[in-house]
Amino acid sequence: MKTVFFAEDEPLARDVLRDAIYAHPGLRLVGEAADGASALACIGTLRPDVVFMDIQMPEMTGLEVLRQLDYLPQIVFTTAYDQYAVAAFELHAVDYLLKPFTRARFADSVARLLDGAQPERAAVEGALVRASAGPARLDRILVRDRGRIFPLAAHEIEYMKADSKYTVIAARGQHFLVRIGISELEAQLDPQRFIRVHRSALVNLDFVESMRADDQSQLQIFMRDGTCIGANREASRLLREMAI
């Protein structure tokens, strides 16, 4: 049995990964972290056999954490950014899970870890250098709904809202539930079009009908489909500054 640690800043993704690790008989979870600095400290103390590592995290990226470790566990990247795949597979024994991943894909990754050899430090260092570029812009997203998969162009997304363990994506007059956090999607979207109006909501300005201040001088955003989304103080200030 391998000891496992994971680093992931999105609460939704942490829940998914934690459940998958607990359910696998070949793994024993010894710890988790929500940011890069905490991950580095905990990994150095716990020295797990396997680390599931998100790449984009607060304080330190997953790549920066790996560079500072004084030993080399088996690493599985868990990220929404598929341009890291080539670099990850260059690490040989290190796998790569593109979020949102299925339980079957997770089991396949664990099978590789249980059977695979330990990667060499030189191979890891080279791959980390090649993986240091930021995520590319998202042109489309594939979403599952009632047994079908729908490709949505990024410009078709009207807004997103966090909902328990899911993110609701409104597009084409429909609502799709996906198991991936708003922050990960936001990082890949055009910031000139998509605005994070509060912790749990992201709106596409192309689909905003109007905005109006409430009694606390914070903006209420009225979408074309009739949905009203409240903006927090910082987003309200930003939107006012954008107005001419």
mmCIF file of C-alpha atoms in Angstrom:
data_model
loop_
_atom_site.group_PDB
_atom_site.id
_atom_site.type_symbol
_atom_site.label_atom_id
_atom_site.label_comp_id
_atom_site.label_asym_id
_atom_site.label_seq_id
_atom_site.Cartn_x
_atom_site.Cartn_y
_atom_site.Cartn_z
ATOM 1 C CA MET A 1 0.000 0.000 0.000
ATOM 2 C CA LYS A 2 1.292 3.455 -0.934
ATOM 3 C CA THR A 3 0.975 6.529 1.259
ATOM 4 C CA VAL A 4 -0.604 9.447 -0.562
ATOM 5 C CA PHE A 5 -0.721 13.220 -0.188
ATOM 6 C CA PHE A 6 -2.613 15.612 -2.440
ATOM 7 C CA ALA A 7 -2.414 19.356 -3.048
ATOM 8 C CA GLU A 8 -5.483 21.047 -4.529
ATOM 9 C CA ASP A 9 -6.910 24.534 -3.952
ATOM 10 C CA GLU A 10 -10.459 23.962 -5.255
ATOM 11 C CA PRO A 11 -12.859 22.568 -2.572
ATOM 12 C CA LEU A 12 -14.832 20.649 -5.196
ATOM 13 C CA ALA A 13 -11.738 19.003 -6.663
ATOM 14 C CA ARG A 14 -10.482 18.174 -3.142
ATOM 15 C CA ASP A 15 -13.729 16.328 -2.391
ATOM 16 C CA VAL A 16 -13.525 14.332 -5.627
ATOM 17 C CA LEU A 17 -9.879 13.399 -5.131
ATOM 18 C CA ARG A 18 -10.279 12.569 -1.434
ATOM 19 C CA ASP A 19 -13.211 10.236 -2.153
ATOM 20 C CA ALA A 20 -11.292 8.495 -4.942
ATOM 21 C CA ILE A 21 -8.222 7.923 -2.742
ATOM 22 C CA TYR A 22 -10.255 6.622 0.190
ATOM 23 C CA ALA A 23 -12.088 4.199 -2.109
ATOM 24 C CA HIS A 24 -8.899 2.629 -3.510
ATOM 25 C CA PRO A 25 -7.523 -0.315 -1.473
ATOM 26 C CA GLY A 26 -3.944 0.295 -2.621
ATOM 27 C CA LEU A 27 -3.728 3.836 -1.253
ATOM 28 C CA ARG A 28 -3.614 5.393 2.221
ATOM 29 C CA LEU A 29 -4.224 9.132 2.467
ATOM 30 C CA VAL A 30 -1.828 10.808 4.922
ATOM 31 C CA GLY A 31 -2.545 14.484 4.263
ATOM 32 C CA GLU A 32 -3.730 17.258 1.988
ATOM 33 C CA ALA A 33 -3.119 20.957 1.359
ATOM 34 C CA ALA A 34 -4.992 23.799 -0.328
ATOM 35 C CA ASP A 35 -1.978 25.900 -1.353
ATOM 36 C CA GLY A 36 1.569 25.413 -2.555
ATOM 37 C CA ALA A 37 3.397 26.627 0.545
ATOM 38 C CA SER A 38 1.443 24.306 2.861
ATOM 39 C CA ALA A 39 1.970 21.439 0.412
ATOM 40 C CA LEU A 40 5.743 21.921 0.441
ATOM 41 C CA ALA A 41 5.894 21.928 4.256
ATOM 42 C CA CYS A 42 3.609 18.906 4.652
ATOM 43 C CA ILE A 43 5.262 16.804 1.956
ATOM 44 C CA GLY A 44 8.678 17.465 3.482
ATOM 45 C CA THR A 45 7.420 16.234 6.859
ATOM 46 C CA LEU A 46 5.209 13.331 5.802
ATOM 47 C CA ARG A 47 7.361 12.139 2.874
ATOM 48 C CA PRO A 48 4.535 10.252 1.135
ATOM 49 C CA ASP A 49 5.136 7.706 -1.618
ATOM 50 C CA VAL A 50 2.742 9.467 -4.019
ATOM 51 C CA VAL A 51 1.684 13.098 -4.415
ATOM 52 C CA PHE A 52 -1.322 14.158 -6.478
ATOM 53 C CA MET A 53 -0.330 17.704 -7.380
ATOM 54 C CA ASP A 54 -2.431 20.488 -8.852
ATOM 55 C CA ILE A 55 -0.307 22.874 -10.916
ATOM 56 C CA GLN A 56 -2.098 26.198 -10.439
ATOM 57 C CA MET A 57 -2.365 26.965 -6.688
ATOM 58 C CA PRO A 58 -2.100 30.029 -4.428
ATOM 59 C CA GLU A 59 1.282 31.101 -2.995
ATOM 60 C CA MET A 60 3.309 28.524 -4.966
ATOM 61 C CA THR A 61 2.491 26.549 -8.093
ATOM 62 C CA GLY A 62 2.742 22.782 -8.058
ATOM 63 C CA LEU A 63 5.798 23.050 -10.292
ATOM 64 C CA GLU A 64 7.522 25.330 -7.785
ATOM 65 C CA VAL A 65 6.738 22.880 -4.988
ATOM 66 C CA LEU A 66 8.335 20.017 -6.916
ATOM 67 C CA ARG A 67 11.481 22.020 -7.575
ATOM 68 C CA GLN A 68 12.001 22.566 -3.842
ATOM 69 C CA LEU A 69 11.430 19.016 -2.589
ATOM 70 C CA ASP A 70 14.528 17.303 -1.190
ATOM 71 C CA TYR A 71 13.318 13.888 -2.337
ATOM 72 C CA LEU A 72 11.282 12.643 -5.299
ATOM 73 C CA PRO A 73 7.913 10.974 -4.662
ATOM 74 C CA GLN A 74 5.816 9.688 -7.526
ATOM 75 C CA ILE A 75 3.865 12.670 -8.826
ATOM 76 C CA VAL A 76 0.482 12.693 -10.535
ATOM 77 C CA PHE A 77 -0.487 16.052 -11.963
ATOM 78 C CA THR A 78 -4.172 16.908 -11.491
ATOM 79 C CA THR A 79 -5.052 19.942 -13.568
ATOM 80 C CA ALA A 80 -7.551 21.342 -16.026
ATOM 81 C CA TYR A 81 -4.799 22.502 -18.390
ATOM 82 C CA ASP A 82 -4.116 19.918 -21.061
ATOM 83 C CA GLN A 83 -0.994 21.635 -22.433
ATOM 84 C CA TYR A 84 0.911 20.164 -19.462
ATOM 85 C CA ALA A 85 0.263 16.615 -20.678
ATOM 86 C CA VAL A 86 3.371 16.257 -22.841
ATOM 87 C CA ALA A 87 5.683 17.415 -20.089
ATOM 88 C CA ALA A 88 3.947 15.200 -17.534
ATOM 89 C CA PHE A 89 4.290 12.072 -19.634
ATOM 90 C CA GLU A 90 7.964 12.863 -20.174
ATOM 91 C CA LEU A 91 8.343 12.078 -16.470
ATOM 92 C CA HIS A 92 7.747 8.406 -17.355
ATOM 93 C CA ALA A 93 6.323 7.042 -14.079
ATOM 94 C CA VAL A 94 4.468 10.280 -13.361
ATOM 95 C CA ASP A 95 0.889 10.345 -14.637
ATOM 96 C CA TYR A 96 -1.420 13.212 -15.566
ATOM 97 C CA LEU A 97 -5.129 13.526 -14.721
ATOM 98 C CA LEU A 98 -7.074 16.103 -16.706
ATOM 99 C CA LYS A 99 -9.937 17.402 -14.565
ATOM 100 C CA PRO A 100 -12.711 16.510 -14.376
ATOM 101 C CA PHE A 101 -11.558 12.871 -14.448
ATOM 102 C CA THR A 102 -13.604 9.696 -14.069
ATOM 103 C CA ARG A 103 -13.132 7.080 -11.346
ATOM 104 C CA ALA A 104 -12.004 4.632 -14.054
ATOM 105 C CA ARG A 105 -9.308 7.056 -15.225
ATOM 106 C CA PHE A 106 -8.188 7.509 -11.617
ATOM 107 C CA ALA A 107 -7.941 3.721 -11.164
ATOM 108 C CA ASP A 108 -5.853 3.476 -14.325
ATOM 109 C CA SER A 109 -3.499 6.130 -12.987
ATOM 110 C CA VAL A 110 -3.106 4.290 -9.676
ATOM 111 C CA ALA A 111 -2.361 1.053 -11.528
ATOM 112 C CA ARG A 112 0.505 2.825 -13.297
ATOM 113 C CA LEU A 113 1.804 4.131 -9.998
ATOM 114 C CA LEU A 114 1.697 0.719 -8.336
ATOM 115 C CA ASP A 115 3.515 -0.930 -11.251
ATOM 116 C CA GLY A 116 5.771 1.891 -12.441
ATOM 117 C CA ALA A 117 9.402 2.662 -11.699
ATOM 118 C CA GLN A 118 10.509 5.796 -9.893
ATOM 119 C CA PRO A 119 11.388 8.660 -12.296
ATOM 120 C CA GLU A 120 14.877 10.106 -12.276
ATOM 121 C CA ARG A 121 15.458 13.608 -10.905
ATOM 122 C CA ALA A 122 17.085 14.781 -14.153
ATOM 123 C CA ALA A 123 14.012 13.801 -16.174
ATOM 124 C CA VAL A 124 11.745 15.592 -13.741
ATOM 125 C CA GLU A 125 13.787 18.802 -13.795
ATOM 126 C CA GLY A 126 13.763 18.945 -17.580
ATOM 127 C CA ALA A 127 10.026 18.398 -17.785
ATOM 128 C CA LEU A 128 9.339 21.027 -15.147
ATOM 129 C CA VAL A 129 11.249 23.634 -17.148
ATOM 130 C CA ARG A 130 9.256 22.792 -20.277
ATOM 131 C CA ALA A 131 5.980 22.955 -18.328
ATOM 132 C CA SER A 132 6.522 26.402 -16.851
ATOM 133 C CA ALA A 133 4.381 28.293 -19.397
ATOM 134 C CA GLY A 134 0.919 29.407 -18.280
ATOM 135 C CA PRO A 135 -2.374 27.881 -19.444
ATOM 136 C CA ALA A 136 -3.676 28.626 -22.921
ATOM 137 C CA ARG A 137 -7.008 30.344 -23.495
ATOM 138 C CA LEU A 138 -10.013 28.049 -23.518
ATOM 139 C CA ASP A 139 -11.846 28.066 -26.859
ATOM 140 C CA ARG A 140 -14.416 25.419 -25.998
ATOM 141 C CA ILE A 141 -15.421 23.045 -23.233
ATOM 142 C CA LEU A 142 -16.991 19.585 -23.491
ATOM 143 C CA VAL A 143 -19.832 19.034 -21.031
ATOM 144 C CA ARG A 144 -21.822 15.896 -20.230
ATOM 145 C CA ASP A 145 -25.604 15.998 -19.934
ATOM 146 C CA ARG A 146 -28.047 13.068 -19.765
ATOM 147 C CA GLY A 147 -25.638 10.617 -21.353
ATOM 148 C CA ARG A 148 -24.529 12.967 -24.142
ATOM 149 C CA ILE A 149 -21.487 15.211 -24.568
ATOM 150 C CA PHE A 150 -21.952 18.766 -25.827
ATOM 151 C CA PRO A 151 -19.145 21.007 -27.118
ATOM 152 C CA LEU A 152 -19.692 24.584 -25.932
ATOM 153 C CA ALA A 153 -17.694 27.443 -27.415
ATOM 154 C CA ALA A 154 -16.313 29.681 -24.683
ATOM 155 C CA HIS A 155 -18.169 32.701 -26.090
ATOM 156 C CA GLU A 156 -21.485 30.815 -25.682
ATOM 157 C CA ILE A 157 -21.073 30.598 -21.896
ATOM 158 C CA GLU A 158 -23.387 33.178 -20.312
ATOM 159 C CA TYR A 159 -22.412 32.749 -16.661
ATOM 160 C CA MET A 160 -21.200 30.183 -14.132
ATOM 161 C CA LYS A 161 -22.283 29.651 -10.546
ATOM 162 C CA ALA A 162 -20.864 27.354 -7.870
ATOM 163 C CA ASP A 163 -23.447 24.827 -6.646
ATOM 164 C CA SER A 164 -22.372 22.458 -3.855
ATOM 165 C CA LYS A 165 -20.040 19.928 -5.499
ATOM 166 C CA TYR A 166 -20.689 21.220 -9.013
ATOM 167 C CA THR A 167 -20.333 24.311 -11.150
ATOM 168 C CA VAL A 168 -23.435 25.326 -13.106
ATOM 169 C CA ILE A 169 -22.664 26.566 -16.622
ATOM 170 C CA ALA A 170 -25.454 28.535 -18.294
ATOM 171 C CA ALA A 171 -25.300 28.432 -22.092
ATOM 172 C CA ARG A 172 -27.727 28.152 -25.012
ATOM 173 C CA GLY A 173 -30.672 28.561 -22.652
ATOM 174 C CA GLN A 174 -29.637 25.458 -20.678
ATOM 175 C CA HIS A 175 -27.808 24.713 -17.438
ATOM 176 C CA PHE A 176 -25.009 22.132 -17.375
ATOM 177 C CA LEU A 177 -23.451 20.701 -14.204
ATOM 178 C CA VAL A 178 -19.700 20.046 -14.303
ATOM 179 C CA ARG A 179 -17.360 18.779 -11.589
ATOM 180 C CA ILE A 180 -14.695 21.412 -11.939
ATOM 181 C CA GLY A 181 -14.200 24.626 -9.973
ATOM 182 C CA ILE A 182 -14.952 28.119 -11.225
ATOM 183 C CA SER A 183 -11.392 29.299 -10.506
ATOM 184 C CA GLU A 184 -9.868 26.711 -12.844
ATOM 185 C CA LEU A 185 -12.234 27.640 -15.648
ATOM 186 C CA GLU A 186 -11.782 31.367 -15.033
ATOM 187 C CA ALA A 187 -8.010 31.103 -15.467
ATOM 188 C CA GLN A 188 -8.519 29.916 -19.055
ATOM 189 C CA LEU A 189 -11.208 32.397 -20.122
ATOM 190 C CA ASP A 190 -10.799 35.825 -21.724
ATOM 191 C CA PRO A 191 -10.643 38.341 -18.823
ATOM 192 C CA GLN A 192 -11.951 41.086 -21.112
ATOM 193 C CA ARG A 193 -15.186 39.143 -21.522
ATOM 194 C CA PHE A 194 -15.573 37.134 -18.300
ATOM 195 C CA ILE A 195 -15.690 38.868 -14.900
ATOM 196 C CA ARG A 196 -15.625 37.160 -11.480
ATOM 197 C CA VAL A 197 -18.394 39.087 -9.712
ATOM 198 C CA HIS A 198 -18.104 37.200 -6.431
ATOM 199 C CA ARG A 199 -16.567 34.019 -5.061
ATOM 200 C CA SER A 200 -19.263 31.783 -6.522
ATOM 201 C CA ALA A 201 -20.167 33.486 -9.802
ATOM 202 C CA LEU A 202 -18.546 34.424 -13.101
ATOM 203 C CA VAL A 203 -20.408 36.341 -15.814
ATOM 204 C CA ASN A 204 -19.884 36.902 -19.512
ATOM 205 C CA LEU A 205 -20.360 40.623 -20.118
ATOM 206 C CA ASP A 206 -21.710 39.879 -23.603
ATOM 207 C CA PHE A 207 -24.831 38.411 -21.953
ATOM 208 C CA VAL A 208 -25.419 41.141 -19.359
ATOM 209 C CA GLU A 209 -28.631 43.121 -19.954
ATOM 210 C CA SER A 210 -27.957 45.820 -17.350
ATOM 211 C CA MET A 211 -26.594 46.553 -13.870
ATOM 212 C CA ARG A 212 -28.084 48.522 -10.998
ATOM 213 C CA ALA A 213 -26.765 49.461 -7.558
ATOM 214 C CA ASP A 214 -28.594 48.148 -4.497
ATOM 215 C CA ASP A 215 -29.038 49.897 -1.121
ATOM 216 C CA GLN A 216 -25.415 49.030 -0.207
ATOM 217 C CA SER A 217 -24.122 50.488 -3.484
ATOM 218 C CA GLN A 218 -23.186 47.034 -4.759
ATOM 219 C CA LEU A 219 -24.224 46.173 -8.288
ATOM 220 C CA GLN A 220 -27.002 43.768 -9.147
ATOM 221 C CA ILE A 221 -26.288 42.214 -12.550
ATOM 222 C CA PHE A 222 -29.274 41.331 -14.721
ATOM 223 C CA MET A 223 -28.529 38.696 -17.336
ATOM 224 C CA ARG A 224 -30.421 38.407 -20.620
ATOM 225 C CA ASP A 225 -32.135 35.212 -19.425
ATOM 226 C CA GLY A 226 -33.627 37.078 -16.445
ATOM 227 C CA THR A 227 -31.133 35.833 -13.847
ATOM 228 C CA CYS A 228 -29.980 38.393 -11.290
ATOM 229 C CA ILE A 229 -26.481 37.973 -9.845
ATOM 230 C CA GLY A 230 -25.140 40.167 -7.066
ATOM 231 C CA ALA A 231 -21.616 41.548 -7.408
ATOM 232 C CA ASN A 232 -19.356 41.927 -4.393
ATOM 233 C CA ARG A 233 -17.773 45.256 -3.434
ATOM 234 C CA GLU A 234 -14.544 44.721 -5.381
ATOM 235 C CA ALA A 235 -16.311 43.558 -8.555
ATOM 236 C CA SER A 236 -18.772 46.460 -8.286
ATOM 237 C CA ARG A 237 -15.860 48.907 -8.087
ATOM 238 C CA LEU A 238 -14.167 47.286 -11.093
ATOM 239 C CA LEU A 239 -17.331 47.365 -13.203
ATOM 240 C CA ARG A 240 -17.950 51.026 -12.358
ATOM 241 C CA GLU A 241 -14.400 51.866 -13.420
ATOM 242 C CA MET A 242 -15.001 50.078 -16.732
ATOM 243 C CA ALA A 243 -18.093 52.185 -17.453
ATOM 244 C CA ILE A 244 -17.638 55.324 -19.608
#
